[in-house]
PDB file of C-alpha atoms in Angstrom:
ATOM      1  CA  UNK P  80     -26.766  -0.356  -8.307  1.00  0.00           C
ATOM      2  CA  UNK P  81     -24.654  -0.178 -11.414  1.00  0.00           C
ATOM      3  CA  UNK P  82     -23.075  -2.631 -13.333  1.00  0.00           C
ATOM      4  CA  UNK P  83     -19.350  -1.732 -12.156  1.00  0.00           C
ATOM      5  CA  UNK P  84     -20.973  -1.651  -8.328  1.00  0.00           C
ATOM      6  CA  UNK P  85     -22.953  -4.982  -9.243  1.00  0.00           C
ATOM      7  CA  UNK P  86     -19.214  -6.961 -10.573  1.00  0.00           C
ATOM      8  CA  UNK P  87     -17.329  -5.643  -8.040  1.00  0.00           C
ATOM      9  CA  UNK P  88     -19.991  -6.792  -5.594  1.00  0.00           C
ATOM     10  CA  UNK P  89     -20.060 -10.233  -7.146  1.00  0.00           C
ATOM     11  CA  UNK P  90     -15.832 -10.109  -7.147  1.00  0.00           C
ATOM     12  CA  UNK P  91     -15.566  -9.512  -3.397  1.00  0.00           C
ATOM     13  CA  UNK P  92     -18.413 -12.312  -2.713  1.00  0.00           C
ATOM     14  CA  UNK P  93     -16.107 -14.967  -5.061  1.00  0.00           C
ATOM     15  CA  UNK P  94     -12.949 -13.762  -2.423  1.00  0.00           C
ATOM     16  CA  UNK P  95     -15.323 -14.387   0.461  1.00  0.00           C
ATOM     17  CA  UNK P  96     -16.531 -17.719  -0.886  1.00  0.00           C
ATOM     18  CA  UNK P  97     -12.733 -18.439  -1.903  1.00  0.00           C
ATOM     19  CA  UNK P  98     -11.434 -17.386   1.484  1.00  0.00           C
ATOM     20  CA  UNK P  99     -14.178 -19.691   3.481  1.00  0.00           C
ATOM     21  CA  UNK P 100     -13.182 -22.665   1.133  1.00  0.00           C
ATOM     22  CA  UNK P 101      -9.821 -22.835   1.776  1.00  0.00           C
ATOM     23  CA  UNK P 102     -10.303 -22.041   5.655  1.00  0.00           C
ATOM     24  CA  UNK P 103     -12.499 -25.230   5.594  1.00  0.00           C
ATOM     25  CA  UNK P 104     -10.273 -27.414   3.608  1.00  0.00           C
ATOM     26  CA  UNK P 105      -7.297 -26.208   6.295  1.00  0.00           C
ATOM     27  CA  UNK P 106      -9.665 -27.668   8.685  1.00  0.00           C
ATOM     28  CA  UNK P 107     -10.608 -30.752   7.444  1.00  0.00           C
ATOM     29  CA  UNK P 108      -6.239 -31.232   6.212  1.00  0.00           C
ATOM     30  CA  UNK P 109      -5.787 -30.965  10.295  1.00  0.00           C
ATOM     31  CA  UNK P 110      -8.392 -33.118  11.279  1.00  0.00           C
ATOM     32  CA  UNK P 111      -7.081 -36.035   8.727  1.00  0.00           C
ATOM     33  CA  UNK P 112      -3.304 -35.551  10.096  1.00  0.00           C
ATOM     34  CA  UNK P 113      -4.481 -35.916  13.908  1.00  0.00           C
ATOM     35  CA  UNK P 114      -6.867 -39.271  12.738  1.00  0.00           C
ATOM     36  CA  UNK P 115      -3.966 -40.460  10.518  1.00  0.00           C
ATOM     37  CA  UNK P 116      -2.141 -40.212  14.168  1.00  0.00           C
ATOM     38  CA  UNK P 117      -4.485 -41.491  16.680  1.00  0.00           C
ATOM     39  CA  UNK P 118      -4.941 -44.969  14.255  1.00  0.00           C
ATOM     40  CA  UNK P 119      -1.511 -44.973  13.448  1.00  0.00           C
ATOM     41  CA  UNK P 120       0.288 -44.913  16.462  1.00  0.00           C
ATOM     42  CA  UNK P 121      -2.408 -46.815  18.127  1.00  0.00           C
ATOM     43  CA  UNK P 122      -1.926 -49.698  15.802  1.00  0.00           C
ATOM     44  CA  UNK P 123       1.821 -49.788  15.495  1.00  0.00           C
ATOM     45  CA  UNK P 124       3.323 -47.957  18.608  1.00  0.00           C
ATOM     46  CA  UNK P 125       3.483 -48.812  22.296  1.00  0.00           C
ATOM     47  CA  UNK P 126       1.588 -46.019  23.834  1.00  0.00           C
ATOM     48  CA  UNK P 127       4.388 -46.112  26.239  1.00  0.00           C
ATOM     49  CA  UNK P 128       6.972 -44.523  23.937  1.00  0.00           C
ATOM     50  CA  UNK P 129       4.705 -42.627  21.566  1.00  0.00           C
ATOM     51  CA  UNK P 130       1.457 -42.155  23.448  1.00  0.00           C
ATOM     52  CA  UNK P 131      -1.575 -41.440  21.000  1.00  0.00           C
ATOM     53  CA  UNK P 132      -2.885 -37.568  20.434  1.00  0.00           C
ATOM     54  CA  UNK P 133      -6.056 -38.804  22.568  1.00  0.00           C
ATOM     55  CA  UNK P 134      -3.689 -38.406  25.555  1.00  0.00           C
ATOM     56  CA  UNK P 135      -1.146 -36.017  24.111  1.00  0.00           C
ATOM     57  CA  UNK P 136      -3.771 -33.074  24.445  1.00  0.00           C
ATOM     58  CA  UNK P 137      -5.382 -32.969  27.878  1.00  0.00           C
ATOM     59  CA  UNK P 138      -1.358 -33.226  28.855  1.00  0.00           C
ATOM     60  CA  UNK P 139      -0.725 -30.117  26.262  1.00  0.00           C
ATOM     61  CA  UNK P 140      -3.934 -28.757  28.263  1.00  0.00           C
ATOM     62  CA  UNK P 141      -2.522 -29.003  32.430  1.00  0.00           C
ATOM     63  CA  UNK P 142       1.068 -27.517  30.955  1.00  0.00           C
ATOM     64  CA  UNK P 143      -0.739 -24.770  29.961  1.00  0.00           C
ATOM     65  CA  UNK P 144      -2.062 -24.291  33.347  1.00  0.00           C
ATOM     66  CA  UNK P 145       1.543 -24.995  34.805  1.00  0.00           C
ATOM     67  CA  UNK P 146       3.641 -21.925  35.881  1.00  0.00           C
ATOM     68  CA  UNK P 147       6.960 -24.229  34.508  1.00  0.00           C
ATOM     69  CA  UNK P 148       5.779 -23.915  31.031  1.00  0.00           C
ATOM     70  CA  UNK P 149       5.182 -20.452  30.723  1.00  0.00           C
ATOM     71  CA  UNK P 150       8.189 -19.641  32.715  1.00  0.00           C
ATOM     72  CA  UNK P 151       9.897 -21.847  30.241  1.00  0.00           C
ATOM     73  CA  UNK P 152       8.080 -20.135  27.125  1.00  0.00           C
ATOM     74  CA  UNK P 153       9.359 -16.845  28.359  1.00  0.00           C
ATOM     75  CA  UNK P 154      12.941 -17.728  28.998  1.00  0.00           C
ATOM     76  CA  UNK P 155      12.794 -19.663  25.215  1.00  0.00           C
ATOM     77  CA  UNK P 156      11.145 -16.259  23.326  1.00  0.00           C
ATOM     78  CA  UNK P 157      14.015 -13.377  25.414  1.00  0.00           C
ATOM     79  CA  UNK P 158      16.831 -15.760  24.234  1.00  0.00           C
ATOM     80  CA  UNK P 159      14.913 -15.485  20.356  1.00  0.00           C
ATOM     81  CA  UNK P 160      14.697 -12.148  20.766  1.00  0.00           C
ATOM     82  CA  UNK P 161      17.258 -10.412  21.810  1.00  0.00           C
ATOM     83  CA  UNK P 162      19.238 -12.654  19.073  1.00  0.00           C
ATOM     84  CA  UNK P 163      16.938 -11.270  16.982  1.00  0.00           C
ATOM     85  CA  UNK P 164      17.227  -7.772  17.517  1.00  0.00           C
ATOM     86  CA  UNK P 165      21.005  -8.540  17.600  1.00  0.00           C
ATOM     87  CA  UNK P 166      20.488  -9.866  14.059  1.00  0.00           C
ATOM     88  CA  UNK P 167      18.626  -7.641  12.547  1.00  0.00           C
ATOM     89  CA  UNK P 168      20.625  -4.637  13.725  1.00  0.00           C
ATOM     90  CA  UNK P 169      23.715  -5.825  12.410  1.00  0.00           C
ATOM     91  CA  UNK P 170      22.329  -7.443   9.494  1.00  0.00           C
ATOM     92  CA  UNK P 171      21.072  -3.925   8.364  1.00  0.00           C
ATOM     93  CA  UNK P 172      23.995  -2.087   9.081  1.00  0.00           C
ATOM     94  CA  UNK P 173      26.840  -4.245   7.559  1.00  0.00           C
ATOM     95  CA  UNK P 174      24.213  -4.616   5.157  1.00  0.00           C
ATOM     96  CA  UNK P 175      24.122  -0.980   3.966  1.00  0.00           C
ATOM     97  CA  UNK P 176      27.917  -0.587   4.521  1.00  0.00           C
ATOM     98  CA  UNK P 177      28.957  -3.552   2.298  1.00  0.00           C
ATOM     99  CA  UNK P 178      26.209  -3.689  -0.306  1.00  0.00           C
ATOM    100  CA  UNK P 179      26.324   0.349  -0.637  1.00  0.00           C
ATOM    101  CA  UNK P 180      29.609   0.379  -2.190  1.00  0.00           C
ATOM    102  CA  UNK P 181      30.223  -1.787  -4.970  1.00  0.00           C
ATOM    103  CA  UNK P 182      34.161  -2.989  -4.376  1.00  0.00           C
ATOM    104  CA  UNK P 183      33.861  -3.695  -0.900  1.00  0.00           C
ATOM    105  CA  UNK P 184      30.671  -6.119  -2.262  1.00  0.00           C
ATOM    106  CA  UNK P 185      32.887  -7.288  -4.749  1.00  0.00           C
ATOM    107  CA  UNK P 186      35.878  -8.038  -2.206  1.00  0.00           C
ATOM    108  CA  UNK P 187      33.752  -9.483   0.246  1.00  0.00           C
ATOM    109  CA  UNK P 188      30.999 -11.473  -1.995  1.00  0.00           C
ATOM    110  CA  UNK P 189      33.204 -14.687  -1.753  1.00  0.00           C
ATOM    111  CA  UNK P 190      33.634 -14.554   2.043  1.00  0.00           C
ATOM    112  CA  UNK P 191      30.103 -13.899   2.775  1.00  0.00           C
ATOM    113  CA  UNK P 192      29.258 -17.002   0.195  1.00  0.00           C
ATOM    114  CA  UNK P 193      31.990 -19.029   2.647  1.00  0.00           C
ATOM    115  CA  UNK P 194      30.581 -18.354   5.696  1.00  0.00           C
ATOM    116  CA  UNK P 195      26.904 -18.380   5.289  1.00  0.00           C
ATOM    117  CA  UNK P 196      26.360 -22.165   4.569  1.00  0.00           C
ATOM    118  CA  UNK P 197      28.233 -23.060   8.123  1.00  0.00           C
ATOM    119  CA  UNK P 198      25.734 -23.420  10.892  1.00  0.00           C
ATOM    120  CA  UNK P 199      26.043 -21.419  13.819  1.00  0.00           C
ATOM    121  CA  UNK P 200      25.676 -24.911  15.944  1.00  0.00           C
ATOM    122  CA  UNK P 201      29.340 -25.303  14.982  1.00  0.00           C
ATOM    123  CA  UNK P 202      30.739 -22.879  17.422  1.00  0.00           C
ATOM    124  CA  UNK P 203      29.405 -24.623  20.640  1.00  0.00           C
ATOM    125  CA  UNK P 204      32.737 -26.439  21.334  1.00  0.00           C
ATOM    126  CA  UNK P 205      34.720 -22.885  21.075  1.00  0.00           C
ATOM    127  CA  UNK P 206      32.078 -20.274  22.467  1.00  0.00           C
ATOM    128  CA  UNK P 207      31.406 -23.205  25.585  1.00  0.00           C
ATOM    129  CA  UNK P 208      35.082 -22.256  26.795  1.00  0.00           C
ATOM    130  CA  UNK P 209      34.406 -18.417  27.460  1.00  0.00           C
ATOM    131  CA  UNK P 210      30.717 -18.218  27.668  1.00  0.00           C
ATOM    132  CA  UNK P 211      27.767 -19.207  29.406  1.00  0.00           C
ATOM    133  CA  UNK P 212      24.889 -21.399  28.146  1.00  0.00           C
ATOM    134  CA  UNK P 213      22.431 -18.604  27.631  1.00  0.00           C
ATOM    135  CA  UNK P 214      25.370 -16.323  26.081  1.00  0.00           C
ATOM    136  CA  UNK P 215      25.908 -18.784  23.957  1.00  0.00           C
ATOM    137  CA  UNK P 216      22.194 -19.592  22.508  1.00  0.00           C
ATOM    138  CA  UNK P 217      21.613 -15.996  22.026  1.00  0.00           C
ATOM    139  CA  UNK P 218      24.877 -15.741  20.296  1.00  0.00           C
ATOM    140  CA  UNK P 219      23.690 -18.681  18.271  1.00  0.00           C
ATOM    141  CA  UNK P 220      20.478 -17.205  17.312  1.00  0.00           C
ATOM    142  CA  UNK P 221      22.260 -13.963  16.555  1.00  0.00           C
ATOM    143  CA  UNK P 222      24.608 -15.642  13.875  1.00  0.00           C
ATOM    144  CA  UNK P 223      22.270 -17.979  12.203  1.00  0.00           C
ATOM    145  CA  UNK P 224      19.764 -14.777  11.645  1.00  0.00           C
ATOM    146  CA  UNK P 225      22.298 -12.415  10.635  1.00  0.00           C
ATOM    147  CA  UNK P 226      23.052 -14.028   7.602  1.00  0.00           C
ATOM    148  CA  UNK P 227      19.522 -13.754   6.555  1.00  0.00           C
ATOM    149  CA  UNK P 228      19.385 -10.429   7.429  1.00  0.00           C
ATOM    150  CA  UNK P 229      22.256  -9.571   5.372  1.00  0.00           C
ATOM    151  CA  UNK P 230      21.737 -11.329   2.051  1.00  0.00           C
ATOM    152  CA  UNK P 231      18.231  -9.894   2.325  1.00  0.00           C
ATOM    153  CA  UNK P 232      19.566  -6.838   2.682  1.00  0.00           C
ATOM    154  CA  UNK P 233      22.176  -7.010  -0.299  1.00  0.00           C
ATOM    155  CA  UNK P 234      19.329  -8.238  -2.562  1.00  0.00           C
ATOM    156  CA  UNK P 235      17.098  -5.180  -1.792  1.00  0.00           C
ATOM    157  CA  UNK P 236      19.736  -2.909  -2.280  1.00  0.00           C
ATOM    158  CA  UNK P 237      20.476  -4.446  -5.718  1.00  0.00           C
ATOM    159  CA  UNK P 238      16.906  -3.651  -6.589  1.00  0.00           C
ATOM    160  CA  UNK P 239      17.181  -0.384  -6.319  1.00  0.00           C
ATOM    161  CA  UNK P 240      16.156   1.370  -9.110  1.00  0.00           C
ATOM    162  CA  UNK P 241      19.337   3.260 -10.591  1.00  0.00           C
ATOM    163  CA  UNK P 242      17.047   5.738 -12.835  1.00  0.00           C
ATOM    164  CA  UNK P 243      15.210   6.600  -9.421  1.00  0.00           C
ATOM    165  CA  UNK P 244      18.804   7.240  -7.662  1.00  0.00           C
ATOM    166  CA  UNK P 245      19.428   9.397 -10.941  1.00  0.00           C
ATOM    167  CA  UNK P 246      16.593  11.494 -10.199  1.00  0.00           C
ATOM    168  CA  UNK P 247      17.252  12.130  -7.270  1.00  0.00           C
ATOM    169  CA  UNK P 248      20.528  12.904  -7.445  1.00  0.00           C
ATOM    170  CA  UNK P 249      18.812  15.614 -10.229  1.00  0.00           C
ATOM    171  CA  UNK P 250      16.421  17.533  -7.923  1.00  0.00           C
ATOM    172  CA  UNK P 251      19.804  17.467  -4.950  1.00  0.00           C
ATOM    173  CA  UNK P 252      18.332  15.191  -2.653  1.00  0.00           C
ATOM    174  CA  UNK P 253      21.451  14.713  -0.394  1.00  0.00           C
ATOM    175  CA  UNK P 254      23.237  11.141   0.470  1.00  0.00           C
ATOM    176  CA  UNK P 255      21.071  10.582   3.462  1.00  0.00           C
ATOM    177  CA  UNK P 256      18.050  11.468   1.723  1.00  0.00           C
ATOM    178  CA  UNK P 257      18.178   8.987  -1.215  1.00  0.00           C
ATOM    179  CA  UNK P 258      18.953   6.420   1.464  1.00  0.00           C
ATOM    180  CA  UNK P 259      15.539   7.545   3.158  1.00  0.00           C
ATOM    181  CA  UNK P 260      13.137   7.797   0.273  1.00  0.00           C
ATOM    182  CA  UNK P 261      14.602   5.619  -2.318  1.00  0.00           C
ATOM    183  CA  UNK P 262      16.882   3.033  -1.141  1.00  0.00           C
ATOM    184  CA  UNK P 263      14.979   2.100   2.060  1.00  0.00           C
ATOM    185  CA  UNK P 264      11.544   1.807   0.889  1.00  0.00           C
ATOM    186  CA  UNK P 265      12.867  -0.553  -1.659  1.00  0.00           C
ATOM    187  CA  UNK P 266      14.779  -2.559   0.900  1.00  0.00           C
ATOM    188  CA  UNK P 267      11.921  -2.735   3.190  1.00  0.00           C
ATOM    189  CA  UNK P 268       9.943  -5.411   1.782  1.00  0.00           C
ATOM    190  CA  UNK P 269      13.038  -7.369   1.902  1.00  0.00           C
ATOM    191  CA  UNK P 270      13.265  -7.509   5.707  1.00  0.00           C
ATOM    192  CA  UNK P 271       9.948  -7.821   5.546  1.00  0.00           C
ATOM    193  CA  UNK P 272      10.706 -11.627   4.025  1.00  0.00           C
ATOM    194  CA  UNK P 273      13.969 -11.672   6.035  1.00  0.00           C
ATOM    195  CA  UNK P 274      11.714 -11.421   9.529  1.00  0.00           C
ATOM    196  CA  UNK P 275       9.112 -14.277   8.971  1.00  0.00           C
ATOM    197  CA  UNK P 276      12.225 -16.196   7.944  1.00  0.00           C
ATOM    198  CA  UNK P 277      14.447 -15.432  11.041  1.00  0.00           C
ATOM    199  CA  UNK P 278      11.487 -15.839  13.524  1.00  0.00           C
ATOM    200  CA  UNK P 279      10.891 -19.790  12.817  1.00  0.00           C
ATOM    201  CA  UNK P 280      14.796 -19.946  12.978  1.00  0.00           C
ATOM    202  CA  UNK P 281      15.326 -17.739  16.044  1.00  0.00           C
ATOM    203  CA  UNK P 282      12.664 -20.028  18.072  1.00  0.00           C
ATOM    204  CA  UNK P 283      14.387 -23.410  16.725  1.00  0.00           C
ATOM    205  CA  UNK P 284      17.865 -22.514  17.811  1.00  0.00           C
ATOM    206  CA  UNK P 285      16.608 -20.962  21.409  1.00  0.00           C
ATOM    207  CA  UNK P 286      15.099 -24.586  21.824  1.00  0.00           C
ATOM    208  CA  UNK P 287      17.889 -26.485  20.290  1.00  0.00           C
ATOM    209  CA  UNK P 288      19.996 -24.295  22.877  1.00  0.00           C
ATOM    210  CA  UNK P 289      17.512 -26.098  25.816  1.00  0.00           C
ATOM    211  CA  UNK P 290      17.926 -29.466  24.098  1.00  0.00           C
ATOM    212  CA  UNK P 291      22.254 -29.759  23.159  1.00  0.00           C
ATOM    213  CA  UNK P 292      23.432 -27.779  26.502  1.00  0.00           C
ATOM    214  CA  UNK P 293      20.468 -27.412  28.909  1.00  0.00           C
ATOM    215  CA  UNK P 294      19.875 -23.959  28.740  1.00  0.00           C
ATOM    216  CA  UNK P 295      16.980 -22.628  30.523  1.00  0.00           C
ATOM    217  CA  UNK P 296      13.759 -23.177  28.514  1.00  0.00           C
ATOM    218  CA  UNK P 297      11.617 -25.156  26.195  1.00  0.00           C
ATOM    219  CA  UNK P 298      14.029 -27.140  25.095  1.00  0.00           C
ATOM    220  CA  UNK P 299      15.366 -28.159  28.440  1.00  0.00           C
ATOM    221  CA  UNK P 300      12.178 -29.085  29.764  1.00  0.00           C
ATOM    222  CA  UNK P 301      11.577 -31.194  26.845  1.00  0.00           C
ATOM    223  CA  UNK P 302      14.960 -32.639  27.784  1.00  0.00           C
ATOM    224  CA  UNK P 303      13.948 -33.374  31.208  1.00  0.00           C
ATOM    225  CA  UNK P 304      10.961 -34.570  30.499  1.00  0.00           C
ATOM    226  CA  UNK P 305      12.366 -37.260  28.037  1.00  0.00           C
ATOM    227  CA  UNK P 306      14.948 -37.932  30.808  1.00  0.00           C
ATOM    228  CA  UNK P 307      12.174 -38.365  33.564  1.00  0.00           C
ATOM    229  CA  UNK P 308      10.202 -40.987  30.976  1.00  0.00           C
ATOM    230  CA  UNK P 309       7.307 -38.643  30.932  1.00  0.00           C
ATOM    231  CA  UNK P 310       7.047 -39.303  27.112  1.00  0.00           C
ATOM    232  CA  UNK P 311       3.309 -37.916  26.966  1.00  0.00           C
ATOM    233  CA  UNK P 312       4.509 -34.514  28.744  1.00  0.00           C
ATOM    234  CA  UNK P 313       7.405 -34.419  26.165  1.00  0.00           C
ATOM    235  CA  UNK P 314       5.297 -34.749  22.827  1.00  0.00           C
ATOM    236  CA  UNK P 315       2.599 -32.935  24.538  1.00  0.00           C
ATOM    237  CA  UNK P 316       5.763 -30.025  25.107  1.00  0.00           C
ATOM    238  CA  UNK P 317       6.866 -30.794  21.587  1.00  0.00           C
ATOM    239  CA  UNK P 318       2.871 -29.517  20.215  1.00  0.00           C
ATOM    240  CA  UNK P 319       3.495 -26.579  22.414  1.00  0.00           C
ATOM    241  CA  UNK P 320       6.517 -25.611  20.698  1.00  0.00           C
ATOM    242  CA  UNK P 321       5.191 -26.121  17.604  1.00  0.00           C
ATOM    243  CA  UNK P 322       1.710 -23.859  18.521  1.00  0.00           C
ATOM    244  CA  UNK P 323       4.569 -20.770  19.713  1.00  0.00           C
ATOM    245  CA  UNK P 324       6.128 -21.040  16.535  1.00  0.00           C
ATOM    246  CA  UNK P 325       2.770 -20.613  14.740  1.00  0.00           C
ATOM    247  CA  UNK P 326       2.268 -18.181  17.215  1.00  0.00           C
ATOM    248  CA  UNK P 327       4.932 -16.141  16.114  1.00  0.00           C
ATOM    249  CA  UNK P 328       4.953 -16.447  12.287  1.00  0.00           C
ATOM    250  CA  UNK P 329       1.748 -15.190  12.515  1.00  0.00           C
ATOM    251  CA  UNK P 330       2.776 -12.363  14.529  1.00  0.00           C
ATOM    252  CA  UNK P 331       5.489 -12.023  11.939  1.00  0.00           C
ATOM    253  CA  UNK P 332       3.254 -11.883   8.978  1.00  0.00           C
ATOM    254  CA  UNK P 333       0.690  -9.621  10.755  1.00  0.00           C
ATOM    255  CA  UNK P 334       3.468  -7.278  11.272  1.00  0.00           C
ATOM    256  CA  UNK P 335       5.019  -7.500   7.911  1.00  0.00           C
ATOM    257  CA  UNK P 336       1.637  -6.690   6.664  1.00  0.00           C
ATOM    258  CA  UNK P 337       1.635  -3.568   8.810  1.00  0.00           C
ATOM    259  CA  UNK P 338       4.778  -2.055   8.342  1.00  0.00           C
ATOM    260  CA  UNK P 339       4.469  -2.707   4.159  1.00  0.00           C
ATOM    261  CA  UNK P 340       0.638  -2.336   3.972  1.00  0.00           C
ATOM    262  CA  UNK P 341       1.863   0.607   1.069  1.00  0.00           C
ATOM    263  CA  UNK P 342       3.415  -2.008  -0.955  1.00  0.00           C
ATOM    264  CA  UNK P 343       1.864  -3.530  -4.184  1.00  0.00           C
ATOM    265  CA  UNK P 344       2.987  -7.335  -3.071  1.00  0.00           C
ATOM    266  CA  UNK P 345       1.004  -6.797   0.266  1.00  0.00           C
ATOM    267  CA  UNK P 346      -1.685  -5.455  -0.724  1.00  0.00           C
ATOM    268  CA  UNK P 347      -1.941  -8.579  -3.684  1.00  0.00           C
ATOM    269  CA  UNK P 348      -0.933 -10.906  -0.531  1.00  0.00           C
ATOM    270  CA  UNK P 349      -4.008  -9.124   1.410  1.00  0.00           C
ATOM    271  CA  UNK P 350      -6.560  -9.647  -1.630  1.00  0.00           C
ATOM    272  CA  UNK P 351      -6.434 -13.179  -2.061  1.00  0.00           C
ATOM    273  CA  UNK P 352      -6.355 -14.045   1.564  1.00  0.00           C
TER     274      UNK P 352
END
């Protein structure tokens, strides 16, 4: 073996050894939090009200065999996504069409800057009067996302490299074609971000949908849980919830990492993991 084949041996075994380390140390974090828990709420709480993690999980563990929760989960992740997809489609469009010429940006920086701060929950008492719940929590999700989207989208497309759009523009690549192999892969890894972003949001929202106005879902059935004074059910629905949502960041990243696995940042993010 040569030297170069001997370091580079000895570089991947330090990732390994790096990679184990910090998969143990997660480990041991998560045991400590659920310990910290069990002998906190034991010694301060009425198991009543909050009920320790000892009985939280084998109540976490029948939902999952319970054709309401999964029912429930799949009502909860349609609402997410088709506010998603909603999202991202306009967020890429009015994206392109405002940040691709510069005085429409400039007209309509200040409006976007106005309107992005004010949550989408704010339009519950008006959209209640002409829609129904679930129009309303996808239209919710839709909004909130968008924004991301957007801004995302403006911020990759004032990456773009103007010498790169200059060479093009030499060799007569056409409009569409400088959109396709110099502006897009540039704005790419910007959705990339904007999607593990707008999934954690996207899943909050369809809950909080559940929770403020009873639509069909997790949320709801956290609602009538806490109604019913089945407080173990309801935090064991509330780890659930949580578990999707790491559920589908992961699914996020995973994808992210697939769609930009050309991309210097990704393949950085891939060698130190």
């Amino acid at each position: 073996m040569t030297t170069s084949s001997r370091a580079q041996a000895h570089a991947r075994g330090l990732a390994g050894g790096g990679i184990a380390s910090r998969r143990i140390l997660g480990i041991i974090g998560l045991l400590l939090a659920a310990v910290s828990y069990e002998a906190v709420t034991r010694a301060f709480f009425s198991p009543l009200h909050v009920p320790p993690l000892s009985a939280i999980l084998p109540r976490a563990a029948e939902l999952l065999t319970e054709a309401r929760f999964w029912t429930a989960t799949g009502r909860t992740l349609l609402v997410a996504a088709v506010g998603l997809l909603i999202a991202l489609v306009a967020g890429v469009v009015v994206g392109f069409a405002v940040g691709s010429v510069r005085w429409l940006l400039r007209v309509t920086s200040s409006t976007l800057d106005f309107l992005r701060p004010v949550p989408s929950i704010v339009l519950i008492p008006v959209l209640v009067l002409v829609l129904d719940v679930a129009q309303i929590t996808v239209l919710l999700v839709a909004v909130s996302c968008f924004w991301i989207v957007l801004f995302q989208v403006l911020y990759g497309l004032r990456d773009v490299d103007q010498v790169a759009v200059d060479t093009a523009r030499t060799i007569r690549l056409g409009r569409l074609g400088r959109i396709v192999h110099v502006t897009w892969p540039t704005v790419l890894p910007y959705l990339g971000t904007a999607l593990r972003l707008i999934v954690s949001v996207a899943l909050a929202l369809a809950v909080t949908g559940g929770l403020v106005m009873g639509a069909a879902g997790l949320g709801e059935l956290i609602w009538s849980s806490q109604e019913s004074g089945e407080f173990t059910g309801m935090y064991a629905l509330v780890l659930l919830t949580g578990g999707v949502g790491i559920a589908l960041d992961m699914a996020a990243r995973l994808a992210e990492r697939r769609l930009l696995h050309w991309h210097v940042a990704t393949r950085r993010e891939v060698a130190v993991r």
